[in-house]
Amino acid sequence: MTITFYNTLSSKKEEFLPINPENVRMYVCGPTVYDRAHVGNARSAVVFDSLYRFLKEVFPKVTFARNFTDVDDKIINKHKQTGKPITEITEETIQWFHEDMDTLNVLRPDFEPRATETIPEMIELVKDLVDKGFAYEAEGHVLFDVTKFQGYGVLSKRSMEDMIEGARVEVAPYKKNPADFVLWKPSNEGEVGWDSPFGYGRPGWHLECSAMSKKYLGESFDIHGGGQDLIFPHHENEIAQSYCACGCDAKHHKYANYWVHNGMLMVDGKKMSKSLGNFYSIRDIINKYPGEVIRFFMLSTHYHQPLNFTFEGLDNAKTVMNKFYNALLNIKGEVKQEQAPSEFIEALSDDLNTPKAIAILHELFNNLNKEQSLEAKSKFVNSARVLGLLLQDAETWFKGDVDNEGEIVALIGERNDAKKNKDYKKADEIRAKLFEMGIIIEDTKEGVKWKKA
RNA sequence: GGCCGAGUGGCAGAAUGGUCAUGCAGAGGACUGCAAAUCCUUUGACAUCGGUUCGAUUCCGGUCUCGGCCUCCA
């Protein structure tokens, strides 16, 4: 079986050949923790969680690191606005993030390093870059000199000229070149910061991922992921730092081999983002739709494509998830965890083609309803598992948070009596009443079943 | 302005140089007191103009439209 991924570095779909098949290593850029994550952030998390699950299915060991950016101007601003201590802000936000991820069936990565826990490594990296002549100090800042790295632009496919032409930002006067970026910046007294050979200050944003990926995965690893909006400048700058620190060039590098980027989540044709204000927090949506529905909705589009966020789309996803769980409800018996069917794995092997995999899931679903066998159930459930779906008990899915079960059962009893007396008018009235309560009735050979709509 | 990407049936969304995507919705049927669930059958598409080809939704070029990045961003 051949596994392929679209590699942003080469702009091509490539065969995936891990450095060490006994331990596949991946790094994904995580959130800046100053506020609740929105659904766009969730897409990235769900996509790479699915990649993680898929790799775990195929390889004996996968090491996955995803960072928390817990030192950043946005956090400092929030602290200034609210007066809340910075650690309180970051701790609280990390906890929210974990809660949201849990409801989306997103597994915890093997490592979740925080930038503030990696300061010594970052300072070391800056020192290294200065010593090797790739970085310079100016007005308390340490800046990376992009002209010293021949390969600058390998990932985002831009030339220096493009960047100068396209410049929309005012260039800080202390920069030698407009594209130079900050490795270390000064902090004022009383502001968050650390002592360093370049003065009291804090790291630039790009630095942490280079330092953390090296710390937890080594100088070379397999996959580096993130949203497409991180390609430039974030990942381009990471490449510049990390290549130069390890003394490699663009062709013979030692950093990440495969750069995988997910497409943006769109709202009315525009990217969902905090700055545009067109966002829903994950929490907002979780209150209306189960996490698995949101997850299914996200995986029904290929990760590389933009995905339009609509409530119609979520409703559609919910319909399908209800059908899936209904099938599990109807075919009794527990299923053991085993390897997913090869056709399903093959679909995912093709650049994590989740829509294709879901099409196969539908086939397995149809087959399950026809065969009604435990074997068919196993194939279905074990496929869904790789996508992080159908992980809960079907009963819980349909009845989980219903708090008036007694009333429902009583009404069903009344309806049964009415049916026995062939009083169908009354029976239908009770059914309609239950429907208004959000409960759906099914008359089956095994008796009456109920579930929430 | 520069760089990158996309345009598929009512909606969502894959693959593919010639034969069924798939799902939701719709239509007809089976089952049911009627429903629901399930099963069977079914309608319907490849932005546009050229080119290559025996044949193009699929390859190449132009046009139009849309989006992302170039500032923080998943």
mmCIF file with all atom_site columns, N, CA, C and O in Angstrom, chain A residues 377-407:
data_model
loop_
_atom_site.group_PDB
_atom_site.id
_atom_site.type_symbol
_atom_site.label_atom_id
_atom_site.label_alt_id
_atom_site.label_comp_id
_atom_site.label_asym_id
_atom_site.label_entity_id
_atom_site.label_seq_id
_atom_site.pdbx_PDB_ins_code
_atom_site.Cartn_x
_atom_site.Cartn_y
_atom_site.Cartn_z
_atom_site.occupancy
_atom_site.B_iso_or_equiv
_atom_site.pdbx_formal_charge
_atom_site.auth_seq_id
_atom_site.auth_comp_id
_atom_site.auth_asym_id
_atom_site.auth_atom_id
_atom_site.pdbx_PDB_model_num
ATOM 1   N N  . LYS A 1 377 ? -21.073 -5.215 11.146 1.00 0.00 ? 377 LYS A N  1
ATOM 2   C CA . LYS A 1 377 ? -21.023 -4.141 12.133 1.00 0.00 ? 377 LYS A CA 1
ATOM 3   C C  . LYS A 1 377 ? -19.573 -3.806 12.482 1.00 0.00 ? 377 LYS A C  1
ATOM 4   O O  . LYS A 1 377 ? -19.213 -2.635 12.616 1.00 0.00 ? 377 LYS A O  1
ATOM 5   N N  . SER A 1 378 ? -18.767 -4.852 12.611 1.00 0.00 ? 378 SER A N  1
ATOM 6   C CA . SER A 1 378 ? -17.367 -4.654 12.953 1.00 0.00 ? 378 SER A CA 1
ATOM 7   C C  . SER A 1 378 ? -16.641 -3.838 11.880 1.00 0.00 ? 378 SER A C  1
ATOM 8   O O  . SER A 1 378 ? -15.894 -2.908 12.184 1.00 0.00 ? 378 SER A O  1
ATOM 9   N N  . LYS A 1 379 ? -16.877 -4.179 10.617 1.00 0.00 ? 379 LYS A N  1
ATOM 10  C CA . LYS A 1 379 ? -16.218 -3.442 9.529  1.00 0.00 ? 379 LYS A CA 1
ATOM 11  C C  . LYS A 1 379 ? -16.629 -1.977 9.548  1.00 0.00 ? 379 LYS A C  1
ATOM 12  O O  . LYS A 1 379 ? -15.806 -1.082 9.349  1.00 0.00 ? 379 LYS A O  1
ATOM 13  N N  . PHE A 1 380 ? -17.898 -1.773 9.778  1.00 0.00 ? 380 PHE A N  1
ATOM 14  C CA . PHE A 1 380 ? -18.444 -0.413 9.795  1.00 0.00 ? 380 PHE A CA 1
ATOM 15  C C  . PHE A 1 380 ? -17.861 0.402  10.954 1.00 0.00 ? 380 PHE A C  1
ATOM 16  O O  . PHE A 1 380 ? -17.316 1.495  10.763 1.00 0.00 ? 380 PHE A O  1
ATOM 17  N N  . VAL A 1 381 ? -17.943 -0.174 12.152 1.00 0.00 ? 381 VAL A N  1
ATOM 18  C CA . VAL A 1 381 ? -17.500 0.551  13.340 1.00 0.00 ? 381 VAL A CA 1
ATOM 19  C C  . VAL A 1 381 ? -15.987 0.775  13.330 1.00 0.00 ? 381 VAL A C  1
ATOM 20  O O  . VAL A 1 381 ? -15.504 1.852  13.689 1.00 0.00 ? 381 VAL A O  1
ATOM 21  N N  . ASN A 1 382 ? -15.247 -0.241 12.889 1.00 0.00 ? 382 ASN A N  1
ATOM 22  C CA . ASN A 1 382 ? -13.792 -0.101 12.891 1.00 0.00 ? 382 ASN A CA 1
ATOM 23  C C  . ASN A 1 382 ? -13.297 0.868  11.827 1.00 0.00 ? 382 ASN A C  1
ATOM 24  O O  . ASN A 1 382 ? -12.199 1.410  11.941 1.00 0.00 ? 382 ASN A O  1
ATOM 25  N N  . SER A 1 383 ? -14.087 1.090  10.794 1.00 0.00 ? 383 SER A N  1
ATOM 26  C CA . SER A 1 383 ? -13.739 2.128  9.819  1.00 0.00 ? 383 SER A CA 1
ATOM 27  C C  . SER A 1 383 ? -14.010 3.507  10.410 1.00 0.00 ? 383 SER A C  1
ATOM 28  O O  . SER A 1 383 ? -13.152 4.391  10.373 1.00 0.00 ? 383 SER A O  1
ATOM 29  N N  . ALA A 1 384 ? -15.205 3.646  10.961 1.00 0.00 ? 384 ALA A N  1
ATOM 30  C CA . ALA A 1 384 ? -15.577 4.939  11.540 1.00 0.00 ? 384 ALA A CA 1
ATOM 31  C C  . ALA A 1 384 ? -14.596 5.353  12.635 1.00 0.00 ? 384 ALA A C  1
ATOM 32  O O  . ALA A 1 384 ? -14.271 6.531  12.779 1.00 0.00 ? 384 ALA A O  1
ATOM 33  N N  . ARG A 1 385 ? -14.122 4.364  13.362 1.00 0.00 ? 385 ARG A N  1
ATOM 34  C CA . ARG A 1 385 ? -13.187 4.633  14.463 1.00 0.00 ? 385 ARG A CA 1
ATOM 35  C C  . ARG A 1 385 ? -11.948 5.387  13.980 1.00 0.00 ? 385 ARG A C  1
ATOM 36  O O  . ARG A 1 385 ? -11.452 6.298  14.654 1.00 0.00 ? 385 ARG A O  1
ATOM 37  N N  . VAL A 1 386 ? -11.448 5.026  12.796 1.00 0.00 ? 386 VAL A N  1
ATOM 38  C CA . VAL A 1 386 ? -10.236 5.677  12.283 1.00 0.00 ? 386 VAL A CA 1
ATOM 39  C C  . VAL A 1 386 ? -10.501 7.157  11.997 1.00 0.00 ? 386 VAL A C  1
ATOM 40  O O  . VAL A 1 386 ? -9.601  7.990  12.057 1.00 0.00 ? 386 VAL A O  1
ATOM 41  N N  . LEU A 1 387 ? -11.750 7.481  11.717 1.00 0.00 ? 387 LEU A N  1
ATOM 42  C CA . LEU A 1 387 ? -12.104 8.889  11.504 1.00 0.00 ? 387 LEU A CA 1
ATOM 43  C C  . LEU A 1 387 ? -12.500 9.570  12.814 1.00 0.00 ? 387 LEU A C  1
ATOM 44  O O  . LEU A 1 387 ? -12.878 10.731 12.812 1.00 0.00 ? 387 LEU A O  1
ATOM 45  N N  . GLY A 1 388 ? -12.421 8.823  13.906 1.00 0.00 ? 388 GLY A N  1
ATOM 46  C CA . GLY A 1 388 ? -12.820 9.401  15.191 1.00 0.00 ? 388 GLY A CA 1
ATOM 47  C C  . GLY A 1 388 ? -14.317 9.546  15.311 1.00 0.00 ? 388 GLY A C  1
ATOM 48  O O  . GLY A 1 388 ? -14.807 10.456 15.964 1.00 0.00 ? 388 GLY A O  1
ATOM 49  N N  . LEU A 1 389 ? -15.064 8.626  14.683 1.00 0.00 ? 389 LEU A N  1
ATOM 50  C CA . LEU A 1 389 ? -16.525 8.694  14.691 1.00 0.00 ? 389 LEU A CA 1
ATOM 51  C C  . LEU A 1 389 ? -17.123 7.421  15.275 1.00 0.00 ? 389 LEU A C  1
ATOM 52  O O  . LEU A 1 389 ? -16.466 6.377  15.312 1.00 0.00 ? 389 LEU A O  1
ATOM 53  N N  . LEU A 1 390 ? -18.387 7.514  15.684 1.00 0.00 ? 390 LEU A N  1
ATOM 54  C CA . LEU A 1 390 ? -19.142 6.391  16.244 1.00 0.00 ? 390 LEU A CA 1
ATOM 55  C C  . LEU A 1 390 ? -18.439 5.781  17.446 1.00 0.00 ? 390 LEU A C  1
ATOM 56  O O  . LEU A 1 390 ? -18.384 4.572  17.604 1.00 0.00 ? 390 LEU A O  1
ATOM 57  N N  . LEU A 1 391 ? -17.900 6.646  18.285 1.00 0.00 ? 391 LEU A N  1
ATOM 58  C CA . LEU A 1 391 ? -17.138 6.159  19.433 1.00 0.00 ? 391 LEU A CA 1
ATOM 59  C C  . LEU A 1 391 ? -18.008 5.976  20.662 1.00 0.00 ? 391 LEU A C  1
ATOM 60  O O  . LEU A 1 391 ? -17.582 5.402  21.640 1.00 0.00 ? 391 LEU A O  1
ATOM 61  N N  . GLN A 1 392 ? -19.221 6.509  20.628 1.00 0.00 ? 392 GLN A N  1
ATOM 62  C CA . GLN A 1 392 ? -20.040 6.375  21.837 1.00 0.00 ? 392 GLN A CA 1
ATOM 63  C C  . GLN A 1 392 ? -21.116 5.296  21.665 1.00 0.00 ? 392 GLN A C  1
ATOM 64  O O  . GLN A 1 392 ? -21.346 4.785  20.571 1.00 0.00 ? 392 GLN A O  1
ATOM 65  N N  . ASP A 1 393 ? -21.722 4.983  22.767 1.00 0.00 ? 393 ASP A N  1
ATOM 66  C CA . ASP A 1 393 ? -22.770 3.992  22.799 1.00 0.00 ? 393 ASP A CA 1
ATOM 67  C C  . ASP A 1 393 ? -24.013 4.544  22.094 1.00 0.00 ? 393 ASP A C  1
ATOM 68  O O  . ASP A 1 393 ? -24.381 5.696  22.287 1.00 0.00 ? 393 ASP A O  1
ATOM 69  N N  . ALA A 1 394 ? -24.641 3.701  21.257 1.00 0.00 ? 394 ALA A N  1
ATOM 70  C CA . ALA A 1 394 ? -25.784 4.179  20.468 1.00 0.00 ? 394 ALA A CA 1
ATOM 71  C C  . ALA A 1 394 ? -26.943 4.626  21.358 1.00 0.00 ? 394 ALA A C  1
ATOM 72  O O  . ALA A 1 394 ? -27.622 5.607  21.072 1.00 0.00 ? 394 ALA A O  1
ATOM 73  N N  . GLU A 1 395 ? -27.167 3.904  22.443 1.00 0.00 ? 395 GLU A N  1
ATOM 74  C CA . GLU A 1 395 ? -28.231 4.292  23.386 1.00 0.00 ? 395 GLU A CA 1
ATOM 75  C C  . GLU A 1 395 ? -27.977 5.706  23.910 1.00 0.00 ? 395 GLU A C  1
ATOM 76  O O  . GLU A 1 395 ? -28.881 6.530  23.989 1.00 0.00 ? 395 GLU A O  1
ATOM 77  N N  . THR A 1 396 ? -26.724 5.939  24.292 1.00 0.00 ? 396 THR A N  1
ATOM 78  C CA . THR A 1 396 ? -26.365 7.246  24.827 1.00 0.00 ? 396 THR A CA 1
ATOM 79  C C  . THR A 1 396 ? -26.574 8.331  23.779 1.00 0.00 ? 396 THR A C  1
ATOM 80  O O  . THR A 1 396 ? -27.021 9.437  24.084 1.00 0.00 ? 396 THR A O  1
ATOM 81  N N  . TRP A 1 397 ? -26.236 7.996  22.541 1.00 0.00 ? 397 TRP A N  1
ATOM 82  C CA . TRP A 1 397 ? -26.399 8.963  21.452 1.00 0.00 ? 397 TRP A CA 1
ATOM 83  C C  . TRP A 1 397 ? -27.846 9.455  21.376 1.00 0.00 ? 397 TRP A C  1
ATOM 84  O O  . TRP A 1 397 ? -28.122 10.636 21.243 1.00 0.00 ? 397 TRP A O  1
ATOM 85  N N  . PHE A 1 398 ? -28.784 8.504  21.465 1.00 0.00 ? 398 PHE A N  1
ATOM 86  C CA . PHE A 1 398 ? -30.180 8.859  21.259 1.00 0.00 ? 398 PHE A CA 1
ATOM 87  C C  . PHE A 1 398 ? -30.902 9.294  22.537 1.00 0.00 ? 398 PHE A C  1
ATOM 88  O O  . PHE A 1 398 ? -31.910 9.970  22.485 1.00 0.00 ? 398 PHE A O  1
ATOM 89  N N  . LYS A 1 399 ? -30.392 8.831  23.670 1.00 0.00 ? 399 LYS A N  1
ATOM 90  C CA . LYS A 1 399 ? -31.128 9.101  24.907 1.00 0.00 ? 399 LYS A CA 1
ATOM 91  C C  . LYS A 1 399 ? -30.308 9.826  25.956 1.00 0.00 ? 399 LYS A C  1
ATOM 92  O O  . LYS A 1 399 ? -30.812 10.120 27.035 1.00 0.00 ? 399 LYS A O  1
ATOM 93  N N  . GLY A 1 400 ? -29.043 10.101 25.602 1.00 0.00 ? 400 GLY A N  1
ATOM 94  C CA . GLY A 1 400 ? -28.074 10.614 26.566 1.00 0.00 ? 400 GLY A CA 1
ATOM 95  C C  . GLY A 1 400 ? -28.580 11.651 27.548 1.00 0.00 ? 400 GLY A C  1
ATOM 96  O O  . GLY A 1 400 ? -28.583 11.419 28.749 1.00 0.00 ? 400 GLY A O  1
ATOM 97  N N  . ASP A 1 401 ? -29.037 12.796 27.065 1.00 0.00 ? 401 ASP A N  1
ATOM 98  C CA . ASP A 1 401 ? -29.354 13.885 28.000 1.00 0.00 ? 401 ASP A CA 1
ATOM 99  C C  . ASP A 1 401 ? -30.863 14.106 28.117 1.00 0.00 ? 401 ASP A C  1
ATOM 100 O O  . ASP A 1 401 ? -31.327 15.210 28.368 1.00 0.00 ? 401 ASP A O  1
ATOM 101 N N  . VAL A 1 402 ? -31.625 13.033 27.929 1.00 0.00 ? 402 VAL A N  1
ATOM 102 C CA . VAL A 1 402 ? -33.076 13.145 28.120 1.00 0.00 ? 402 VAL A CA 1
ATOM 103 C C  . VAL A 1 402 ? -33.370 13.007 29.614 1.00 0.00 ? 402 VAL A C  1
ATOM 104 O O  . VAL A 1 402 ? -32.945 12.047 30.249 1.00 0.00 ? 402 VAL A O  1
ATOM 105 N N  . ASP A 1 403 ? -34.105 13.970 30.180 1.00 0.00 ? 403 ASP A N  1
ATOM 106 C CA . ASP A 1 403 ? -34.304 13.936 31.630 1.00 0.00 ? 403 ASP A CA 1
ATOM 107 C C  . ASP A 1 403 ? -35.752 13.592 32.026 1.00 0.00 ? 403 ASP A C  1
ATOM 108 O O  . ASP A 1 403 ? -36.071 13.523 33.192 1.00 0.00 ? 403 ASP A O  1
ATOM 109 N N  . ASN A 1 404 ? -36.625 13.375 31.029 1.00 0.00 ? 404 ASN A N  1
ATOM 110 C CA . ASN A 1 404 ? -38.017 13.078 31.365 1.00 0.00 ? 404 ASN A CA 1
ATOM 111 C C  . ASN A 1 404 ? -38.418 11.693 30.852 1.00 0.00 ? 404 ASN A C  1
ATOM 112 O O  . ASN A 1 404 ? -39.491 11.504 30.286 1.00 0.00 ? 404 ASN A O  1
ATOM 113 N N  . GLU A 1 405 ? -37.512 10.749 31.047 1.00 0.00 ? 405 GLU A N  1
ATOM 114 C CA . GLU A 1 405 ? -37.732 9.411  30.518 1.00 0.00 ? 405 GLU A CA 1
ATOM 115 C C  . GLU A 1 405 ? -39.025 8.794  31.060 1.00 0.00 ? 405 GLU A C  1
ATOM 116 O O  . GLU A 1 405 ? -39.767 8.144  30.324 1.00 0.00 ? 405 GLU A O  1
ATOM 117 N N  . GLY A 1 406 ? -39.307 9.028  32.352 1.00 0.00 ? 406 GLY A N  1
ATOM 118 C CA . GLY A 1 406 ? -40.511 8.464  32.965 1.00 0.00 ? 406 GLY A CA 1
ATOM 119 C C  . GLY A 1 406 ? -41.768 8.891  32.231 1.00 0.00 ? 406 GLY A C  1
ATOM 120 O O  . GLY A 1 406 ? -42.626 8.067  31.899 1.00 0.00 ? 406 GLY A O  1
ATOM 121 N N  . GLU A 1 407 ? -41.843 10.175 31.948 1.00 0.00 ? 407 GLU A N  1
ATOM 122 C CA . GLU A 1 407 ? -42.999 10.725 31.251 1.00 0.00 ? 407 GLU A CA 1
ATOM 123 C C  . GLU A 1 407 ? -43.124 10.101 29.860 1.00 0.00 ? 407 GLU A C  1
ATOM 124 O O  . GLU A 1 407 ? -44.224 9.728  29.419 1.00 0.00 ? 407 GLU A O  1
#
